[in-house]
Amino acid sequence: MTKTLGNPGQNAGMTIPAISVAMSVYNGERFLAESIESVLAQGFGDFEFLILDDGSRDATPDIVHHYADRDSRIRPIIRENRGLIASLNEMLARARAPIIARMDADDICRPQRFEKQIAFLADHPDYGVVGTWTEDIDEAGAPYSLSGNDHPTSHEGFLRAIETGSPLICHPAAMFRREVVRSVGDYHAAFRHCEDYDLWLRLASVTKLCSIPERLMRYRHYENQVSSRHATEQQIGAAVSYLAYRERLAGRPDPTANLERLPPIDELDALFGREGIARQVRARVAPGLLYSRASLRDDGFDLLCRYLREGGRRDGMWRVVARLVRFGEPVRAARLAATLAMG
């Protein structure tokens, strides 16, 4: 499926691969080799593999160079730290293929992943993004118990999932058409730690998205991964992104479109030009913080208390008080109890 590259500014005789695999890694030595090997073992081999080391301070660059020396499909990019969103956008700009396959440095592809996803995109030209279902594993590779719905397998299901707050597409399992993503402005810097969710919502108005109902990705969960450390910021960003999505559906301008960083929650009414937005964000975020040890220990706790003072639902909140005691947070437990007593 390769073809001779004829674009101006490219080296004569260079060929365009079918897929550009995009992996950004920061201090990822622990799982990196296994992740790289799962990509190199794909049954569909017509790809280039961009591995961007985002200023790691561990053995990550050495591991990347080791594999690049063994397989010419790997294009290593070693540079200073700029963050995940800048890294993703850099790989989009550097990619030579029309199709991008995302991959994280701690997950594992099943050997059939690429062939099944690229076949789906070939058979469904109206779809710009296709993910896969995942097999959830822990840090040792053992099964990780996780409740909840699988990712939607049709665009109609995807749109319903947006409204119900269900999972949309697993980011490292996604494969997408490069130009469709570039047409909506790539990943947006304002949505740190939920950049994929924001991208999926922006793409929903210009293309179709879904996932293949096969577990073609082993998705790893472990303590101190980014999604755990930044749970509150992630959920606030997702809530704002959803409200921006509703603005676009209503035919109004997206007030987040050109932001480099989201403002504090209390400034969201001014950003959106009407009252009640900050309150909506707190109401959307608070229920998702109740079981998160990290969120109850960071700014999520103050958000939860503010939500309750604004008349938020109190079901199960006394159990959160007990949970805070178990987490070793007696002062916060007392503050939450006092807030509940005031109501």
Short mmCIF file of C-alpha atoms in Angstrom, two decimals:
data_model
loop_
_atom_site.label_atom_id
_atom_site.label_comp_id
_atom_site.label_asym_id
_atom_site.label_seq_id
_atom_site.Cartn_x
_atom_site.Cartn_y
_atom_site.Cartn_z
CA MET A 1 0.00 0.00 0.00
CA THR A 2 3.02 2.28 -0.09
CA LYS A 3 3.40 4.78 -2.91
CA THR A 4 6.11 7.13 -4.07
CA LEU A 5 6.07 10.44 -2.30
CA GLY A 6 5.53 13.30 -4.71
CA ASN A 7 4.71 16.20 -2.40
CA PRO A 8 6.83 19.33 -2.84
CA GLY A 9 9.53 19.72 -0.21
CA GLN A 10 9.84 15.98 0.44
CA ASN A 11 12.80 13.83 -0.55
CA ALA A 12 12.50 12.40 -4.06
CA GLY A 13 11.86 8.68 -4.10
CA MET A 14 10.62 8.54 -0.49
CA THR A 15 7.49 6.45 -0.05
CA ILE A 16 4.35 7.26 1.87
CA PRO A 17 3.39 4.58 4.41
CA ALA A 18 -0.26 3.68 4.92
CA ILE A 19 -0.18 4.56 8.62
CA SER A 20 1.80 6.88 10.87
CA VAL A 21 1.87 5.55 14.43
CA ALA A 22 2.11 8.42 16.94
CA MET A 23 3.51 7.70 20.40
CA SER A 24 4.58 10.40 22.86
CA VAL A 25 6.48 9.24 25.93
CA TYR A 26 7.77 10.94 29.06
CA ASN A 27 9.74 8.94 31.64
CA GLY A 28 8.15 5.78 30.28
CA GLU A 29 10.95 3.26 30.67
CA ARG A 30 8.84 0.89 32.77
CA PHE A 31 6.46 -0.31 30.04
CA LEU A 32 7.94 1.21 26.87
CA ALA A 33 9.71 -1.83 25.40
CA GLU A 34 6.59 -4.01 25.60
CA SER A 35 4.48 -1.28 23.97
CA ILE A 36 6.97 -0.74 21.13
CA GLU A 37 7.23 -4.48 20.49
CA SER A 38 3.45 -4.80 20.25
CA VAL A 39 3.45 -2.20 17.47
CA LEU A 40 6.35 -3.81 15.61
CA ALA A 41 4.53 -7.17 15.80
CA GLN A 42 1.45 -5.91 13.93
CA GLY A 43 0.23 -8.15 11.12
CA PHE A 44 -0.22 -4.99 9.01
CA GLY A 45 3.33 -3.68 8.67
CA ASP A 46 3.05 -0.75 6.25
CA PHE A 47 3.63 2.02 8.77
CA GLU A 48 6.11 4.54 10.08
CA PHE A 49 6.45 4.73 13.85
CA LEU A 50 6.98 8.19 15.33
CA ILE A 51 8.19 7.93 18.92
CA LEU A 52 8.57 11.35 20.50
CA ASP A 53 10.55 11.48 23.73
CA ASP A 54 9.23 14.56 25.54
CA GLY A 55 12.31 15.38 27.61
CA SER A 56 12.47 12.17 29.66
CA ARG A 57 14.95 11.94 32.53
CA ASP A 58 15.05 8.15 32.69
CA ALA A 59 16.23 5.52 30.19
CA THR A 60 13.46 6.27 27.68
CA PRO A 61 15.76 7.85 25.00
CA ASP A 62 18.10 4.85 25.15
CA ILE A 63 15.19 2.44 24.69
CA VAL A 64 13.86 4.44 21.74
CA HIS A 65 17.28 4.52 20.05
CA HIS A 66 17.74 0.79 20.69
CA TYR A 67 14.58 -0.07 18.78
CA ALA A 68 15.18 2.55 16.08
CA ASP A 69 18.53 0.92 15.34
CA ARG A 70 16.74 -2.42 14.87
CA ASP A 71 13.73 -1.28 12.78
CA SER A 72 13.93 1.45 10.13
CA ARG A 73 10.19 2.16 10.41
CA ILE A 74 10.84 3.93 13.72
CA ARG A 75 11.40 7.69 13.48
CA PRO A 76 12.71 8.87 16.86
CA ILE A 77 12.16 12.46 17.94
CA ILE A 78 14.19 13.35 21.04
CA ARG A 79 13.77 16.84 22.48
CA GLU A 80 13.09 18.92 25.59
CA ASN A 81 9.83 18.67 27.50
CA ARG A 82 6.87 20.57 26.00
CA GLY A 83 3.91 18.52 27.19
CA LEU A 84 1.61 15.96 25.61
CA ILE A 85 -0.56 18.28 23.51
CA ALA A 86 2.43 19.97 21.89
CA SER A 87 3.91 16.51 21.25
CA LEU A 88 0.74 15.18 19.65
CA ASN A 89 0.43 18.20 17.38
CA GLU A 90 4.10 17.95 16.41
CA MET A 91 3.64 14.34 15.36
CA LEU A 92 0.53 15.29 13.35
CA ALA A 93 2.62 17.86 11.51
CA ARG A 94 5.51 15.45 10.89
CA ALA A 95 3.44 12.41 9.93
CA ARG A 96 3.73 11.30 6.30
CA ALA A 97 0.76 8.93 6.16
CA PRO A 98 -2.89 9.91 5.63
CA ILE A 99 -3.92 7.72 8.57
CA ILE A 100 -2.72 8.20 12.16
CA ALA A 101 -2.73 5.40 14.74
CA ARG A 102 -2.41 6.64 18.31
CA MET A 103 -0.48 4.59 20.82
CA ASP A 104 0.59 5.16 24.42
CA ALA A 105 3.83 3.98 25.94
CA ASP A 106 2.19 1.81 28.60
CA ASP A 107 -0.42 -0.07 26.54
CA ILE A 108 -0.21 -3.15 24.33
CA CYS A 109 -1.69 -3.67 20.84
CA ARG A 110 -3.12 -6.99 19.77
CA PRO A 111 -1.43 -8.11 16.50
CA GLN A 112 -4.61 -7.60 14.43
CA ARG A 113 -5.28 -4.05 15.59
CA PHE A 114 -3.96 -2.06 12.60
CA GLU A 115 -5.27 -4.39 9.90
CA LYS A 116 -8.79 -4.35 11.30
CA GLN A 117 -8.92 -0.60 11.88
CA ILE A 118 -7.53 0.40 8.50
CA ALA A 119 -9.91 -2.05 6.80
CA PHE A 120 -12.81 -0.39 8.63
CA LEU A 121 -11.75 3.08 7.44
CA ALA A 122 -11.35 1.80 3.89
CA ASP A 123 -14.86 0.31 3.98
CA HIS A 124 -16.44 3.34 5.70
CA PRO A 125 -15.25 6.57 4.03
CA ASP A 126 -17.78 8.60 6.03
CA TYR A 127 -15.98 7.69 9.28
CA GLY A 128 -12.98 9.78 10.26
CA VAL A 129 -12.13 8.01 13.53
CA VAL A 130 -12.30 4.39 14.62
CA GLY A 131 -11.27 3.02 17.99
CA THR A 132 -11.47 -0.45 19.50
CA TRP A 133 -12.77 -1.99 22.66
CA THR A 134 -10.12 -2.60 25.30
CA GLU A 135 -8.97 -5.33 27.63
CA ASP A 136 -8.18 -3.58 30.91
CA ILE A 137 -5.02 -4.73 32.72
CA ASP A 138 -3.06 -3.67 35.79
CA GLU A 139 0.62 -2.82 36.03
CA ALA A 140 1.57 -6.52 36.05
CA GLY A 141 -0.57 -7.30 33.01
CA ALA A 142 -3.26 -9.08 35.03
CA PRO A 143 -6.99 -8.42 34.42
CA TYR A 144 -8.19 -5.11 35.89
CA SER A 145 -11.84 -5.04 36.96
CA LEU A 146 -13.66 -2.02 35.58
CA SER A 147 -17.40 -1.43 35.40
CA GLY A 148 -19.14 0.67 32.79
CA ASN A 149 -20.17 0.57 29.16
CA ASP A 150 -17.95 -0.40 26.27
CA HIS A 151 -17.22 2.25 23.65
CA PRO A 152 -20.02 2.88 21.11
CA THR A 153 -19.90 0.90 17.87
CA SER A 154 -21.83 3.36 15.68
CA HIS A 155 -21.88 7.11 15.22
CA GLU A 156 -25.44 7.25 16.51
CA GLY A 157 -24.31 5.44 19.64
CA PHE A 158 -21.37 7.83 19.90
CA LEU A 159 -23.71 10.85 19.91
CA ARG A 160 -25.86 9.22 22.60
CA ALA A 161 -22.76 8.51 24.68
CA ILE A 162 -21.86 12.21 24.62
CA GLU A 163 -25.18 13.05 26.27
CA THR A 164 -25.09 10.24 28.84
CA GLY A 165 -21.48 10.79 29.86
CA SER A 166 -20.46 7.31 28.72
CA PRO A 167 -17.00 6.51 27.30
CA LEU A 168 -16.49 7.76 23.74
CA ILE A 169 -13.25 6.40 22.22
CA CYS A 170 -10.14 5.10 23.96
CA HIS A 171 -7.48 7.59 22.87
CA PRO A 172 -4.47 5.25 22.51
CA ALA A 173 -6.67 2.79 20.60
CA ALA A 174 -7.82 5.41 18.08
CA MET A 175 -7.00 5.47 14.38
CA PHE A 176 -8.05 8.54 12.39
CA ARG A 177 -7.74 10.38 9.09
CA ARG A 178 -5.00 12.97 9.52
CA GLU A 179 -6.60 15.68 7.39
CA VAL A 180 -9.92 15.47 9.22
CA VAL A 181 -8.17 16.17 12.52
CA ARG A 182 -6.06 18.92 11.00
CA SER A 183 -9.23 20.53 9.57
CA VAL A 184 -10.56 21.18 13.10
CA GLY A 185 -7.31 22.64 14.40
CA ASP A 186 -5.57 19.56 15.85
CA TYR A 187 -5.52 19.10 19.64
CA HIS A 188 -6.39 22.25 21.60
CA ALA A 189 -3.91 23.42 24.21
CA ALA A 190 -6.59 24.57 26.67
CA PHE A 191 -7.82 21.05 27.34
CA ARG A 192 -4.90 19.48 29.16
CA HIS A 193 -5.55 15.91 30.29
CA CYS A 194 -8.81 15.73 28.31
CA GLU A 195 -7.45 16.76 24.90
CA ASP A 196 -8.85 13.62 23.29
CA TYR A 197 -12.39 14.15 24.63
CA ASP A 198 -12.39 17.72 23.33
CA LEU A 199 -11.11 16.54 19.94
CA TRP A 200 -13.80 13.86 19.63
CA LEU A 201 -16.52 16.44 20.38
CA ARG A 202 -15.15 18.84 17.77
CA LEU A 203 -14.90 16.05 15.20
CA ALA A 204 -18.48 14.88 15.86
CA SER A 205 -19.84 17.74 13.76
CA VAL A 206 -17.63 17.06 10.71
CA THR A 207 -17.27 13.26 10.55
CA LYS A 208 -18.46 9.99 12.10
CA LEU A 209 -16.76 8.18 14.98
CA CYS A 210 -17.12 4.72 16.54
CA SER A 211 -15.15 1.72 17.82
CA ILE A 212 -14.73 -1.84 16.57
CA PRO A 213 -16.36 -4.27 19.04
CA GLU A 214 -13.19 -6.32 19.51
CA ARG A 215 -10.65 -6.01 22.33
CA LEU A 216 -7.65 -5.09 20.19
CA MET A 217 -5.89 -3.01 22.86
CA ARG A 218 -4.67 -4.02 26.31
CA TYR A 219 -5.19 -0.79 28.25
CA ARG A 220 -3.10 -0.45 31.41
CA HIS A 221 -4.23 1.03 34.74
CA TYR A 222 -1.78 1.78 37.53
CA GLU A 223 -1.21 4.16 40.40
CA ASN A 224 0.24 7.59 39.50
CA GLN A 225 -0.64 7.46 35.81
CA VAL A 226 -1.54 10.87 34.38
CA SER A 227 -5.30 10.29 34.36
CA SER A 228 -5.20 9.53 38.10
CA ARG A 229 -2.90 12.41 39.11
CA HIS A 230 -4.94 15.05 37.28
CA ALA A 231 -8.47 13.70 37.71
CA THR A 232 -10.05 16.99 38.82
CA GLU A 233 -8.50 19.10 36.08
CA GLN A 234 -9.44 16.41 33.56
CA GLN A 235 -13.09 16.38 34.61
CA ILE A 236 -13.38 20.18 34.71
CA GLY A 237 -11.90 20.38 31.21
CA ALA A 238 -14.29 17.72 29.95
CA ALA A 239 -17.27 19.58 31.41
CA VAL A 240 -16.22 22.83 29.74
CA SER A 241 -15.60 21.00 26.46
CA TYR A 242 -19.11 19.55 26.59
CA LEU A 243 -20.64 22.99 27.13
CA ALA A 244 -18.58 24.31 24.20
CA TYR A 245 -19.96 21.42 22.13
CA ARG A 246 -23.49 22.48 23.04
CA GLU A 247 -22.68 26.04 22.00
CA ARG A 248 -21.58 24.83 18.58
CA LEU A 249 -24.71 22.68 18.20
CA ALA A 250 -26.81 25.77 18.96
CA GLY A 251 -25.01 27.71 16.24
CA ARG A 252 -23.17 29.96 18.67
CA PRO A 253 -19.41 30.66 18.58
CA ASP A 254 -17.19 28.37 20.63
CA PRO A 255 -15.69 30.62 23.34
CA THR A 256 -12.90 28.11 24.01
CA ALA A 257 -11.68 27.87 20.41
CA ASN A 258 -8.61 30.08 20.74
CA LEU A 259 -7.72 29.62 24.40
CA GLU A 260 -4.30 28.42 25.47
CA ARG A 261 -5.57 27.67 28.99
CA LEU A 262 -9.01 27.45 30.55
CA PRO A 263 -9.86 30.19 33.07
CA PRO A 264 -10.87 29.44 36.68
CA ILE A 265 -14.38 28.07 37.00
CA ASP A 266 -15.76 31.32 38.44
CA GLU A 267 -14.73 33.15 35.24
CA LEU A 268 -16.65 30.82 32.94
CA ASP A 269 -19.86 32.88 33.06
CA ALA A 270 -17.94 35.81 31.58
CA LEU A 271 -16.26 33.57 28.99
CA PHE A 272 -19.56 32.12 27.77
CA GLY A 273 -21.38 35.43 28.08
CA ARG A 274 -24.17 34.34 30.42
CA GLU A 275 -24.80 33.34 34.01
CA GLY A 276 -24.97 29.79 35.27
CA ILE A 277 -22.10 28.21 33.33
CA ALA A 278 -19.79 27.89 36.35
CA ARG A 279 -22.59 26.30 38.33
CA GLN A 280 -23.30 23.85 35.49
CA VAL A 281 -19.65 22.84 35.40
CA ARG A 282 -19.56 22.16 39.14
CA ALA A 283 -22.79 20.15 38.91
CA ARG A 284 -21.38 18.08 36.05
CA VAL A 285 -18.01 17.46 37.74
CA ALA A 286 -18.89 16.91 41.41
CA PRO A 287 -20.50 13.43 41.13
CA GLY A 288 -17.39 12.12 39.40
CA LEU A 289 -15.12 13.15 42.28
CA LEU A 290 -16.76 11.14 45.05
CA TYR A 291 -14.63 8.02 44.70
CA SER A 292 -11.36 9.63 43.62
CA ARG A 293 -8.75 9.73 46.35
CA ALA A 294 -6.68 12.22 44.30
CA SER A 295 -9.62 14.56 43.66
CA LEU A 296 -10.78 14.56 47.28
CA ARG A 297 -7.27 15.56 48.27
CA ASP A 298 -6.84 18.37 45.73
CA ASP A 299 -9.03 21.20 44.42
CA GLY A 300 -11.83 18.73 43.80
CA PHE A 301 -12.73 18.86 47.48
CA ASP A 302 -13.43 22.61 47.43
CA LEU A 303 -15.42 22.18 44.21
CA LEU A 304 -17.53 19.50 45.89
CA CYS A 305 -18.25 21.71 48.91
CA ARG A 306 -19.21 24.63 46.67
CA TYR A 307 -21.52 22.34 44.68
CA LEU A 308 -23.28 21.30 47.89
CA ARG A 309 -23.64 24.91 49.07
CA GLU A 310 -25.27 25.69 45.71
CA GLY A 311 -27.95 23.09 46.39
CA GLY A 312 -26.33 20.02 44.82
CA ARG A 313 -27.64 16.52 45.48
CA ARG A 314 -26.57 15.07 48.81
CA ASP A 315 -27.25 11.39 48.17
CA GLY A 316 -24.39 9.32 49.54
CA MET A 317 -22.41 12.32 50.78
CA TRP A 318 -22.14 11.04 54.34
CA ARG A 319 -20.39 8.00 52.89
CA VAL A 320 -17.89 10.41 51.34
CA VAL A 321 -17.23 11.77 54.85
CA ALA A 322 -16.37 8.24 55.98
CA ARG A 323 -14.26 7.73 52.87
CA LEU A 324 -12.21 10.84 53.68
CA VAL A 325 -11.51 9.45 57.14
CA ARG A 326 -10.26 6.21 55.55
CA PHE A 327 -8.10 8.26 53.17
CA GLY A 328 -6.41 9.87 56.18
CA GLU A 329 -8.13 13.25 55.72
CA PRO A 330 -9.96 13.90 59.04
CA VAL A 331 -9.93 17.70 58.64
CA ARG A 332 -11.57 17.50 55.24
CA ALA A 333 -14.02 14.93 56.57
CA ALA A 334 -15.01 17.39 59.30
CA ARG A 335 -15.37 20.24 56.79
CA LEU A 336 -17.60 18.14 54.52
CA ALA A 337 -19.71 17.05 57.52
CA ALA A 338 -20.13 20.70 58.53
CA THR A 339 -21.19 21.62 54.99
CA LEU A 340 -23.78 18.84 54.98
CA ALA A 341 -25.05 19.85 58.42
CA MET A 342 -25.60 23.43 57.20
CA GLY A 343 -28.03 22.19 54.55
#
